Amino acid sequence: MIIASLAEVISIGAVFPFLGVLIDPEKIYFIIRSNPFGNYIQLQKPSDLLLPLTIIFCAASLLSGAIRLALLWATMKFSFSVGADLSASMFRKTLYQPYSVHVSRNSSSIISGISIKVGSVIYHIITPLLTGISSAIILIFLVIALLSFEPFLIFNAFLGFSIIYICIVLISKKYLKNNSVVIAYESKKLIQILQEGLGGIRDILIDGSQEVYCKEYVESDSAMRRAQGSNQFIGNSPRYALEALGMILIAVLAYGLVQEPQGVESAIPVLGVLALGAQRLLPMFQQLYTSWSSIKGNEENLRDALVLLDQQLPTDRKLNSNKPLEYQSEIVFKKVSFSYDSSDNYTLKDIDINIKKGSKVGIIGATGSGKSTLTDIMMGLLKPSSGNLLVDGVSINQLNCHQWQLNIAHVPQSIYLADASIAQNIAFGVPEELIDCDRVRQAAERAKISDLVDSWSMGYQSRIGERGVQLSGGQRQRIGIARALYKKARVLILDEATSALDAQTENSVMTEINDLDPNLTILIVAHRLETLKGCSQIIELSKGSILRVGTYSEIIFST
């Protein structure tokens, strides 16, 4: 920025002698001849000055342009590098947030913040900020240089333009602030509409409710675009008035200088310098104002982005080892209670459970009885409001939670499938080049989906579409079970994992699960009691408390 400012000064400084030698070469000739440099270049006559000064003026202009181009390249590279760092940092910090944080906020605000609002910060905050700083530095250098030519005139012109822009700032500040709120809100709402519209496309097509979503989208998009357009107008409109005022100033000055005794001869060099100075000064003023208006008009987007950036990473993240926590004997729930909102409205209350290693435990209960909350606590996703989760007598806390989770494989009721191959979905989270294909096939065979995959032309490399849209519900759940089996965990948690399977397939899958490693601890959450026939212990929950505990026979006879 400083080098570019010096180059601007040099390019303007070269104008005066260049115009001077065109108007009065003898005067410039004698000035240079009196300088030691003039003797060195051995000038013979005044006309000899024209070519070297023309070359110097052109070289100064080219140098200034080249340095400004380099400054633009450096500014853009720096801005987008910072943007990449911001986006990656937000995504990383978001992924490391506790499960309780994820379930308490809308994913559309996160997606909007990381994708759209980071772009807005790059284009409308970081780049304008750097451009504004550069313009301010160049402006200061130019004003100092021009003051040496015409102090009184340049000072008053600078003061006048500054006052005009300050008045514009005071007038437009409120409008820019309001527009920034509209842009931030509507951009988040657009993501939400897109997610809901595309996520519920089957119901939308059946109900014929496309126009409802189209209307909501148009309203939000139009409001956001109007605010963006208003910001653009506010940011760019002053330049036209100021350019006109600059031309008027030069015309008035030209008229005044021509009235002087030396007339046009003295006026042209001064006017040339001032015209070139104005051609440089006015854009600097405008860039400063445009940068400010851009930052002010996107202030809310910056605030939303900073909220994500200010998320705290777990202090123990670097302490977490990739070595699983030792698990040899039992898992114990000791007086565990949990409430989502830190109130007396408990989802679980005083739960005492002892799960021996290698046992198969079934959890049953009505909707809302606390089954999923119980499994979330067991997986370390939720922290008990009171009581403890103990593994071999060791309390699971923030320091060892990750190590405990390395022992667990989880199959939820709703399986998330990526738009990738069958192999990548079974070995979910494993880099493609590190996938063990034999292990993938073994897991698929145990989950009773290998016959289907083998019937496809591309086998395990077949892609299944976004969220497994090309598969049935039962096929998706079997891939989820295969994913858990691929992990070769010590604890397997099936949370309504077989609910989408037909009775015959469910029996086959459960038989395969029951025949797994006898040292594997299995926790099965189900609505149907028949699913839990192979369990050594069944726990029935009701309104967050344990209603009864027993074997399958004991539970079914007491029902």
Coordinates of C-alpha atoms in Angstrom, one line a residue:
M1 CA 0.0 0.0 0.0
I2 CA 2.8 2.4 0.9
I3 CA 4.8 1.6 -2.3
A4 CA 1.6 2.1 -4.3
S5 CA 1.1 5.5 -2.6
L6 CA 4.7 6.6 -3.5
A7 CA 4.2 5.5 -7.1
E8 CA 1.1 7.6 -7.3
V9 CA 3.0 10.6 -6.0
I10 CA 5.8 10.0 -8.5
S11 CA 3.4 9.7 -11.4
I12 CA 1.7 13.0 -10.5
G13 CA 5.1 14.7 -9.8
A14 CA 6.2 13.8 -13.3
V15 CA 3.3 15.7 -14.8
F16 CA 4.6 19.2 -13.8
P17 CA 8.0 19.1 -15.6
F18 CA 6.4 17.3 -18.6
L19 CA 3.8 19.9 -19.1
G20 CA 6.3 22.6 -18.3
V21 CA 8.7 21.5 -21.0
L22 CA 5.8 21.5 -23.5
I23 CA 4.8 25.1 -22.6
D24 CA 8.2 26.7 -21.7
P25 CA 11.2 24.4 -22.4
E26 CA 13.8 27.1 -21.8
K27 CA 12.7 27.6 -18.2
I28 CA 12.8 23.9 -17.4
Y29 CA 16.1 23.6 -19.3
F30 CA 17.9 26.2 -17.2
I31 CA 16.5 24.7 -14.0
I32 CA 17.9 21.3 -14.9
R33 CA 21.2 22.7 -16.2
S34 CA 21.8 24.3 -12.9
N35 CA 21.6 20.9 -11.3
P36 CA 24.6 18.5 -11.3
F37 CA 22.3 15.9 -12.9
G38 CA 21.9 18.2 -15.9
N39 CA 25.6 18.3 -16.5
Y40 CA 25.7 14.5 -16.2
I41 CA 23.2 13.9 -19.0
Q42 CA 24.8 16.6 -21.2
L43 CA 21.8 18.5 -22.5
Q44 CA 22.6 20.7 -25.5
K45 CA 19.4 22.6 -26.0
P46 CA 15.9 22.9 -24.5
S47 CA 14.2 20.7 -27.0
D48 CA 16.5 17.8 -25.9
L49 CA 14.3 17.7 -22.7
L50 CA 11.2 16.6 -24.5
L51 CA 12.0 12.9 -25.2
P52 CA 13.6 12.1 -21.8
L53 CA 10.7 13.8 -19.8
T54 CA 8.2 12.0 -22.0
I55 CA 9.9 8.7 -21.3
I56 CA 10.0 9.5 -17.5
F57 CA 6.3 10.5 -17.5
C58 CA 5.3 7.3 -19.3
A59 CA 7.5 5.1 -17.1
A60 CA 6.1 6.7 -14.0
S61 CA 2.6 6.1 -15.2
L62 CA 3.4 2.5 -16.1
L63 CA 5.1 1.9 -12.7
S64 CA 2.1 3.3 -10.9
G65 CA -0.3 1.1 -12.8
A66 CA 1.8 -2.0 -12.3
I67 CA 2.2 -1.5 -8.6
R68 CA -1.6 -0.8 -8.2
L69 CA -2.2 -4.0 -10.1
A70 CA 0.1 -5.9 -7.8
L71 CA -1.7 -4.3 -4.8
L72 CA -5.0 -5.5 -6.2
W73 CA -3.7 -9.0 -6.6
A74 CA -2.2 -9.1 -3.1
T75 CA -5.5 -7.7 -1.6
M76 CA -7.6 -10.3 -3.3
K77 CA -5.3 -13.1 -2.4
F78 CA -5.2 -12.0 1.2
S79 CA -8.9 -11.4 1.4
F80 CA -9.9 -14.9 0.1
S81 CA -7.2 -16.6 2.1
V82 CA -8.6 -15.0 5.3
G83 CA -12.1 -16.0 4.1
A84 CA -11.0 -19.7 3.7
D85 CA -9.5 -19.6 7.2
L86 CA -12.7 -18.1 8.7
S87 CA -14.9 -20.7 6.9
A88 CA -12.7 -23.7 8.0
S89 CA -12.5 -22.4 11.5
M90 CA -16.3 -21.9 11.8
F91 CA -16.9 -25.4 10.4
R92 CA -14.4 -27.0 12.7
K93 CA -15.7 -25.2 15.8
T94 CA -19.3 -26.1 14.9
L95 CA -18.5 -29.8 14.5
Y96 CA -16.8 -29.9 17.9
Q97 CA -19.8 -28.4 19.7
P98 CA -21.6 -30.7 22.2
Y99 CA -24.6 -32.6 20.9
S100 CA -26.9 -30.6 23.2
V101 CA -25.8 -27.4 21.3
H102 CA -26.6 -29.0 17.9
V103 CA -30.1 -30.1 18.9
S104 CA -30.9 -26.7 20.2
R105 CA -30.4 -24.6 17.1
N106 CA -31.6 -24.5 13.5
S107 CA -29.2 -26.0 10.9
S108 CA -30.1 -23.4 8.3
S109 CA -28.5 -20.6 10.4
I110 CA -25.3 -22.7 10.6
I111 CA -25.3 -23.4 6.9
S112 CA -26.1 -19.8 6.1
G113 CA -23.3 -18.5 8.4
I114 CA -20.6 -20.8 7.1
S115 CA -21.4 -20.7 3.4
I116 CA -23.3 -17.5 2.5
K117 CA -22.2 -15.1 5.3
V118 CA -18.5 -16.0 5.0
G119 CA -18.7 -15.0 1.3
S120 CA -20.4 -11.8 2.4
V121 CA -17.7 -11.1 4.9
I122 CA -15.0 -11.6 2.2
Y123 CA -16.7 -9.5 -0.5
H124 CA -18.3 -6.8 1.7
I125 CA -16.1 -6.6 4.8
I126 CA -12.5 -7.8 4.4
T127 CA -11.9 -6.6 0.8
P128 CA -13.5 -3.2 1.3
L129 CA -11.6 -2.8 4.6
L130 CA -8.3 -3.4 2.8
T131 CA -9.3 -1.2 -0.1
G132 CA -10.3 1.5 2.3
I133 CA -7.0 1.4 4.2
S134 CA -5.1 1.5 0.8
S135 CA -7.2 4.4 -0.4
A136 CA -6.6 6.3 2.9
I137 CA -2.8 5.8 2.6
I138 CA -2.8 6.9 -1.0
L139 CA -5.0 9.8 -0.3
I140 CA -2.7 11.1 2.5
F141 CA 0.4 10.8 0.2
L142 CA -1.4 12.5 -2.7
V143 CA -2.6 15.4 -0.5
I144 CA 0.8 16.0 1.0
A145 CA 2.4 16.0 -2.5
L146 CA -0.3 18.3 -4.0
L147 CA 0.0 20.7 -1.1
S148 CA 3.5 21.5 -2.3
F149 CA 2.1 22.8 -5.6
E150 CA -1.0 24.7 -4.5
P151 CA -1.3 24.6 -0.6
F152 CA -4.3 26.9 -0.3
L153 CA -6.4 25.5 -3.1
I154 CA -5.6 21.8 -2.3
F155 CA -6.3 22.3 1.4
N156 CA -9.7 23.9 0.7
A157 CA -10.6 21.3 -1.9
F158 CA -9.7 18.4 0.4
L159 CA -11.7 20.0 3.3
G160 CA -14.7 20.6 1.0
F161 CA -14.8 17.0 -0.3
S162 CA -14.3 15.7 3.2
I163 CA -17.2 17.7 4.6
I164 CA -19.5 16.5 1.7
Y165 CA -18.6 12.8 2.4
I166 CA -19.1 13.2 6.1
C167 CA -22.6 14.6 5.5
I168 CA -23.4 11.7 3.2
V169 CA -22.1 9.2 5.9
L170 CA -24.4 10.8 8.5
I171 CA -27.4 10.6 6.2
S172 CA -26.9 7.1 4.9
K173 CA -25.8 5.4 8.1
K174 CA -29.3 4.5 9.3
Y175 CA -30.4 3.1 5.9
L176 CA -27.3 0.9 5.7
K177 CA -27.9 -0.4 9.2
N178 CA -31.5 -1.4 8.4
N179 CA -30.5 -3.0 5.2
S180 CA -27.8 -5.0 6.9
V181 CA -30.4 -6.5 9.3
V182 CA -32.7 -7.4 6.4
I183 CA -29.9 -9.0 4.4
A184 CA -28.7 -11.1 7.3
Y185 CA -32.3 -12.3 8.3
E186 CA -33.5 -13.0 4.7
S187 CA -30.3 -14.9 3.7
K188 CA -30.8 -17.3 6.6
K189 CA -34.5 -17.6 5.8
L190 CA -33.8 -18.5 2.2
I191 CA -31.6 -21.4 3.3
Q192 CA -34.4 -22.6 5.6
I193 CA -36.9 -22.4 2.8
L194 CA -34.6 -24.3 0.4
Q195 CA -33.9 -27.0 3.1
E196 CA -37.6 -27.5 3.9
G197 CA -38.7 -27.4 0.3
L198 CA -36.2 -29.9 -1.0
G199 CA -36.2 -32.0 2.2
G200 CA -40.0 -32.5 2.1
I201 CA -40.3 -32.8 -1.7
R202 CA -42.4 -35.9 -1.6
D203 CA -45.1 -34.3 0.6
I204 CA -44.9 -31.1 -1.5
L205 CA -45.5 -33.0 -4.7
I206 CA -48.4 -35.0 -3.2
D207 CA -50.0 -32.0 -1.6
G208 CA -49.4 -29.7 -4.6
S209 CA -48.0 -27.0 -2.2
Q210 CA -45.2 -25.9 -4.5
E211 CA -46.6 -22.3 -4.8
V212 CA -46.6 -21.9 -1.0
Y213 CA -42.8 -22.4 -0.9
C214 CA -42.3 -20.4 -4.2
K215 CA -44.2 -17.5 -2.7
E216 CA -42.1 -17.6 0.5
Y217 CA -38.9 -17.8 -1.5
V218 CA -39.8 -14.9 -3.7
E219 CA -40.8 -12.7 -0.8
S220 CA -37.5 -13.4 1.1
D221 CA -35.3 -13.2 -2.0
S222 CA -36.9 -9.9 -3.2
A223 CA -36.5 -8.3 0.2
M224 CA -32.8 -9.3 0.4
R225 CA -32.1 -8.2 -3.2
R226 CA -33.8 -4.8 -2.6
A227 CA -31.7 -4.2 0.5
Q228 CA -28.5 -5.2 -1.4
G229 CA -29.5 -3.0 -4.4
S230 CA -30.1 -0.1 -2.0
N231 CA -26.7 -0.6 -0.4
Q232 CA -25.1 -0.5 -3.9
F233 CA -26.9 2.7 -4.8
I234 CA -26.0 4.4 -1.5
G235 CA -22.3 3.3 -1.9
N236 CA -21.9 4.4 -5.5
S237 CA -24.1 7.4 -6.0
P238 CA -21.9 10.1 -4.5
R239 CA -19.1 9.7 -7.1
Y240 CA -21.2 11.2 -9.8
A241 CA -22.0 14.4 -7.9
L242 CA -18.3 14.7 -6.7
E243 CA -16.9 14.2 -10.2
A244 CA -19.1 17.0 -11.4
L245 CA -18.0 19.3 -8.6
G246 CA -14.4 18.4 -9.3
M247 CA -14.8 19.5 -13.0
I248 CA -16.5 22.7 -11.9
L249 CA -13.6 23.4 -9.5
I250 CA -11.0 22.9 -12.3
A251 CA -13.0 25.1 -14.6
V252 CA -13.3 27.9 -12.0
L253 CA -9.6 27.6 -11.3
A254 CA -8.7 27.7 -15.0
Y255 CA -10.7 30.9 -15.4
G256 CA -9.0 32.5 -12.5
L257 CA -5.5 31.5 -13.6
V258 CA -6.0 32.8 -17.1
Q259 CA -6.7 36.2 -15.7
E260 CA -3.2 36.3 -14.2
P261 CA -0.4 38.3 -15.9
Q262 CA 1.3 35.1 -17.2
G263 CA -2.1 33.8 -18.4
V264 CA -2.3 30.4 -20.1
E265 CA 1.4 29.8 -19.9
S266 CA 1.4 29.5 -16.1
A267 CA -2.1 27.9 -15.9
I268 CA -1.6 24.8 -18.0
P269 CA 1.1 23.1 -15.8
V270 CA -0.9 23.8 -12.6
L271 CA -4.2 22.7 -14.2
G272 CA -2.5 19.6 -15.5
V273 CA -1.2 18.6 -12.0
L274 CA -4.6 19.5 -10.4
A275 CA -6.6 17.6 -13.0
L276 CA -4.5 14.5 -12.6
G277 CA -4.6 15.0 -8.8
A278 CA -8.4 15.2 -8.9
Q279 CA -8.5 12.2 -11.2
R280 CA -6.6 10.3 -8.4
L281 CA -8.1 12.0 -5.3
L282 CA -11.8 11.7 -6.1
P283 CA -11.7 7.9 -6.7
M284 CA -9.8 7.6 -3.4
F285 CA -12.5 9.6 -1.6
Q286 CA -15.1 7.4 -3.3
Q287 CA -13.4 4.2 -2.5
L288 CA -13.1 5.2 1.2
Y289 CA -16.8 5.9 1.3
T290 CA -17.8 2.8 -0.7
S291 CA -15.7 0.6 1.6
W292 CA -17.4 2.2 4.7
S293 CA -20.8 1.8 3.2
S294 CA -20.1 -1.8 2.3
I295 CA -18.9 -2.7 5.8
K296 CA -21.8 -0.8 7.4
G297 CA -24.4 -2.4 5.1
N298 CA -23.2 -5.9 5.9
E299 CA -22.6 -5.4 9.6
E300 CA -25.2 -8.0 10.7
N301 CA -23.7 -10.7 8.5
L302 CA -20.4 -10.0 10.2
R303 CA -22.0 -10.3 13.6
D304 CA -23.6 -13.7 12.7
A305 CA -20.3 -14.9 11.3
L306 CA -18.4 -13.9 14.5
V307 CA -20.9 -15.8 16.6
L308 CA -19.9 -19.0 14.9
L309 CA -16.2 -18.0 15.0
D310 CA -16.5 -17.3 18.7
Q311 CA -17.6 -20.8 19.5
Q312 CA -15.2 -22.4 21.9
L313 CA -13.3 -25.5 21.1
P314 CA -13.3 -28.1 23.9
T315 CA -10.3 -27.3 26.1
D316 CA -9.5 -31.0 26.3
R317 CA -9.6 -31.6 22.5
K318 CA -5.9 -32.0 22.2
L319 CA -5.8 -34.3 25.3
N320 CA -8.2 -36.8 23.8
S321 CA -6.4 -40.0 22.8
N322 CA -7.4 -42.2 19.9
K323 CA -7.0 -45.2 22.2
P324 CA -10.4 -46.5 23.4
L325 CA -11.1 -46.4 27.1
E326 CA -10.6 -49.8 28.7
Y327 CA -13.9 -51.7 29.0
Q328 CA -13.7 -55.1 30.7
S329 CA -16.6 -55.5 33.0
E330 CA -19.7 -53.3 33.2
I331 CA -21.5 -50.1 32.4
V332 CA -23.4 -48.6 35.3
F333 CA -26.0 -45.8 35.4
K334 CA -25.9 -44.5 38.9
K335 CA -28.8 -42.2 39.9
V336 CA -28.8 -40.6 36.5
S337 CA -31.2 -37.8 35.9
F338 CA -31.5 -35.5 32.9
S339 CA -33.3 -32.3 31.9
Y340 CA -32.8 -30.5 28.6
D341 CA -33.6 -27.0 30.0
S342 CA -32.0 -27.2 33.5
S343 CA -35.5 -27.2 35.1
D344 CA -37.4 -29.7 37.1
N345 CA -38.9 -31.1 34.0
Y346 CA -36.8 -34.3 33.8
T347 CA -36.7 -36.5 30.8
L348 CA -35.0 -39.2 32.9
K349 CA -35.2 -39.4 36.7
D350 CA -33.0 -41.5 39.1
I351 CA -32.0 -44.2 36.6
D352 CA -30.0 -47.1 38.0
I353 CA -28.9 -49.7 35.5
N354 CA -26.1 -52.3 35.5
I355 CA -25.1 -53.6 32.0
K356 CA -22.6 -56.5 32.1
K357 CA -20.1 -56.8 29.3
G358 CA -21.3 -59.2 26.6
S359 CA -25.0 -58.9 27.6
K360 CA -27.8 -58.0 25.3
V361 CA -30.1 -55.4 26.9
G362 CA -33.4 -54.3 25.4
I363 CA -35.0 -50.9 26.1
I364 CA -38.7 -50.6 25.6
G365 CA -41.3 -47.9 26.3
A366 CA -43.9 -45.6 24.9
T367 CA -42.9 -42.5 22.8
G368 CA -41.5 -39.9 25.1
S369 CA -40.5 -42.3 27.9
G370 CA -36.8 -41.4 27.6
K371 CA -35.4 -44.2 25.5
S372 CA -33.3 -42.0 23.1
T373 CA -32.1 -39.8 25.9
L374 CA -30.9 -42.8 27.8
T375 CA -28.9 -44.0 24.8
D376 CA -27.5 -40.5 24.2
I377 CA -26.2 -40.4 27.7
M378 CA -24.7 -43.9 27.3
M379 CA -22.9 -42.7 24.1
G380 CA -21.6 -39.6 25.9
L381 CA -23.6 -37.2 23.7
L382 CA -25.5 -35.8 26.6
K383 CA -24.1 -35.2 30.1
P384 CA -26.3 -36.2 33.0
S385 CA -27.9 -33.3 34.9
S386 CA -27.1 -35.4 38.0
G387 CA -25.7 -38.8 38.7
N388 CA -22.9 -40.6 36.9
L389 CA -22.3 -42.9 33.9
L390 CA -19.6 -45.4 35.0
V391 CA -17.5 -47.8 32.9
D392 CA -15.6 -50.3 35.0
G393 CA -16.0 -47.8 37.9
V394 CA -14.6 -44.9 35.9
S395 CA -16.9 -41.9 35.6
I396 CA -17.4 -40.7 32.0
N397 CA -16.6 -37.0 31.9
Q398 CA -15.3 -34.4 29.5
L399 CA -11.7 -35.7 29.6
N400 CA -12.4 -39.3 28.7
C401 CA -15.7 -39.1 26.8
H402 CA -14.1 -39.3 23.4
Q403 CA -12.1 -42.4 24.4
W404 CA -15.3 -44.0 25.6
Q405 CA -17.1 -43.2 22.4
L406 CA -14.4 -45.1 20.4
N407 CA -15.9 -48.2 21.9
I408 CA -19.4 -47.5 20.5
A409 CA -21.2 -48.1 17.2
H410 CA -24.6 -46.6 16.8
V411 CA -27.5 -47.5 14.4
P412 CA -30.3 -44.8 14.7
Q413 CA -33.8 -45.1 13.4
S414 CA -33.1 -42.5 10.7
I415 CA -29.9 -43.4 8.9
Y416 CA -27.9 -40.6 7.3
L417 CA -26.4 -41.7 4.0
A418 CA -24.1 -39.6 1.9
D419 CA -24.3 -39.3 -1.9
A420 CA -21.4 -41.7 -2.3
S421 CA -20.7 -45.4 -3.0
I422 CA -22.1 -48.3 -0.9
A423 CA -18.5 -49.0 0.4
Q424 CA -18.0 -45.4 1.4
N425 CA -21.3 -45.3 3.3
I426 CA -20.6 -48.6 5.1
A427 CA -17.1 -47.3 6.1
F428 CA -18.5 -43.9 6.9
G429 CA -15.9 -41.3 7.9
V430 CA -13.0 -43.4 6.6
P431 CA -10.9 -41.9 3.7
E432 CA -11.7 -43.8 0.5
E433 CA -8.1 -45.0 0.1
L434 CA -8.1 -46.5 3.6
I435 CA -11.3 -48.5 3.3
D436 CA -10.9 -52.2 4.0
C437 CA -13.0 -53.8 1.2
D438 CA -13.1 -57.3 2.8
R439 CA -14.3 -55.8 6.0
V440 CA -17.0 -53.9 4.1
R441 CA -18.2 -57.2 2.5
Q442 CA -18.3 -59.0 5.9
A443 CA -20.3 -56.2 7.5
A444 CA -22.7 -56.2 4.5
E445 CA -23.2 -60.0 4.7
R446 CA -24.0 -59.8 8.5
A447 CA -26.5 -57.0 7.8
K448 CA -28.2 -59.1 5.1
I449 CA -27.6 -56.6 2.3
S450 CA -24.7 -58.3 0.4
D451 CA -27.0 -60.2 -2.0
L452 CA -28.6 -56.9 -3.1
V453 CA -25.3 -55.1 -3.6
D454 CA -23.8 -58.0 -5.5
S455 CA -26.7 -57.9 -7.9
W456 CA -25.8 -54.4 -9.0
S457 CA -23.5 -53.9 -11.9
M458 CA -21.0 -51.8 -9.9
G459 CA -21.4 -53.7 -6.7
Y460 CA -20.0 -51.8 -3.7
Q461 CA -19.0 -48.9 -5.9
S462 CA -22.7 -48.2 -6.8
R463 CA -23.8 -44.7 -5.8
I464 CA -27.0 -44.4 -3.8
G465 CA -28.0 -40.8 -4.3
E466 CA -28.4 -38.0 -1.7
R467 CA -29.6 -39.5 1.6
G468 CA -29.9 -42.9 0.0
V469 CA -32.9 -41.8 -2.1
Q470 CA -32.5 -44.7 -4.5
L471 CA -32.9 -47.3 -1.6
S472 CA -35.9 -48.4 0.4
G473 CA -36.2 -47.6 4.1
G474 CA -35.2 -51.2 5.0
Q475 CA -32.2 -51.1 2.7
R476 CA -31.0 -47.9 4.2
Q477 CA -31.3 -49.3 7.7
R478 CA -29.4 -52.4 6.7
I479 CA -26.6 -50.2 5.4
G480 CA -26.7 -48.4 8.8
I481 CA -26.3 -51.8 10.6
A482 CA -23.4 -52.7 8.3
R483 CA -21.8 -49.4 9.1
A484 CA -21.9 -50.2 12.8
L485 CA -20.6 -53.7 12.2
Y486 CA -17.7 -52.4 10.1
K487 CA -16.5 -50.4 13.1
K488 CA -16.0 -53.5 15.1
A489 CA -16.9 -51.7 18.3
R490 CA -17.2 -53.2 21.8
V491 CA -20.7 -51.7 22.4
L492 CA -23.4 -51.8 19.7
I493 CA -26.5 -49.6 20.2
L494 CA -29.5 -50.2 18.0
D495 CA -32.0 -47.3 18.3
E496 CA -35.2 -48.5 16.5
A497 CA -32.7 -49.8 13.9
T498 CA -35.0 -52.5 12.6
S499 CA -38.2 -50.6 12.6
A500 CA -38.3 -50.2 8.8
L501 CA -37.6 -53.9 8.1
D502 CA -40.2 -56.5 7.3
A503 CA -40.7 -59.3 9.9
Q504 CA -38.7 -61.9 8.0
T505 CA -35.7 -59.6 7.4
E506 CA -35.8 -58.3 10.9
N507 CA -35.7 -61.8 12.3
S508 CA -32.7 -62.6 10.0
V509 CA -30.9 -59.4 11.0
M510 CA -31.6 -60.0 14.7
T511 CA -30.4 -63.6 14.5
E512 CA -27.2 -62.4 12.9
I513 CA -26.8 -59.7 15.6
N514 CA -27.4 -62.3 18.4
D515 CA -24.7 -64.5 16.9
L516 CA -22.1 -61.8 17.0
D517 CA -19.0 -61.8 19.3
P518 CA -20.2 -62.9 22.7
N519 CA -18.0 -60.2 24.2
L520 CA -19.9 -57.5 22.3
T521 CA -22.3 -55.6 24.5
I522 CA -25.6 -54.8 22.7
L523 CA -28.2 -52.3 23.6
I524 CA -31.4 -52.5 21.6
V525 CA -34.2 -49.9 21.7
A526 CA -37.4 -51.0 20.2
H527 CA -41.2 -50.4 20.2
R528 CA -42.0 -54.1 19.5
L529 CA -41.4 -56.4 22.4
E530 CA -40.9 -59.3 19.9
T531 CA -37.7 -57.6 18.6
L532 CA -36.1 -58.2 22.0
K533 CA -36.6 -62.0 22.2
G534 CA -32.8 -62.6 22.2
C535 CA -32.1 -60.1 25.0
S536 CA -30.9 -61.3 28.4
Q537 CA -32.4 -58.3 30.1
I538 CA -35.3 -56.0 29.1
I539 CA -35.8 -52.6 30.7
E540 CA -39.2 -50.8 30.3
L541 CA -39.2 -47.1 30.8
S542 CA -42.3 -44.9 31.5
K543 CA -42.2 -41.1 31.8
G544 CA -38.5 -41.1 32.4
S545 CA -38.4 -43.7 35.1
I546 CA -37.8 -47.5 35.1
L547 CA -41.2 -49.2 35.2
R548 CA -39.8 -52.8 35.3
V549 CA -36.8 -55.0 34.5
G550 CA -36.8 -58.6 33.5
T551 CA -36.3 -61.2 30.9
Y552 CA -38.4 -61.5 27.7
S553 CA -40.6 -64.2 29.3
E554 CA -41.0 -62.3 32.6
I555 CA -42.0 -59.1 30.8
I556 CA -44.4 -60.7 28.4
F557 CA -46.2 -62.7 31.1
S558 CA -46.5 -59.7 33.3
T559 CA -48.0 -57.6 30.6

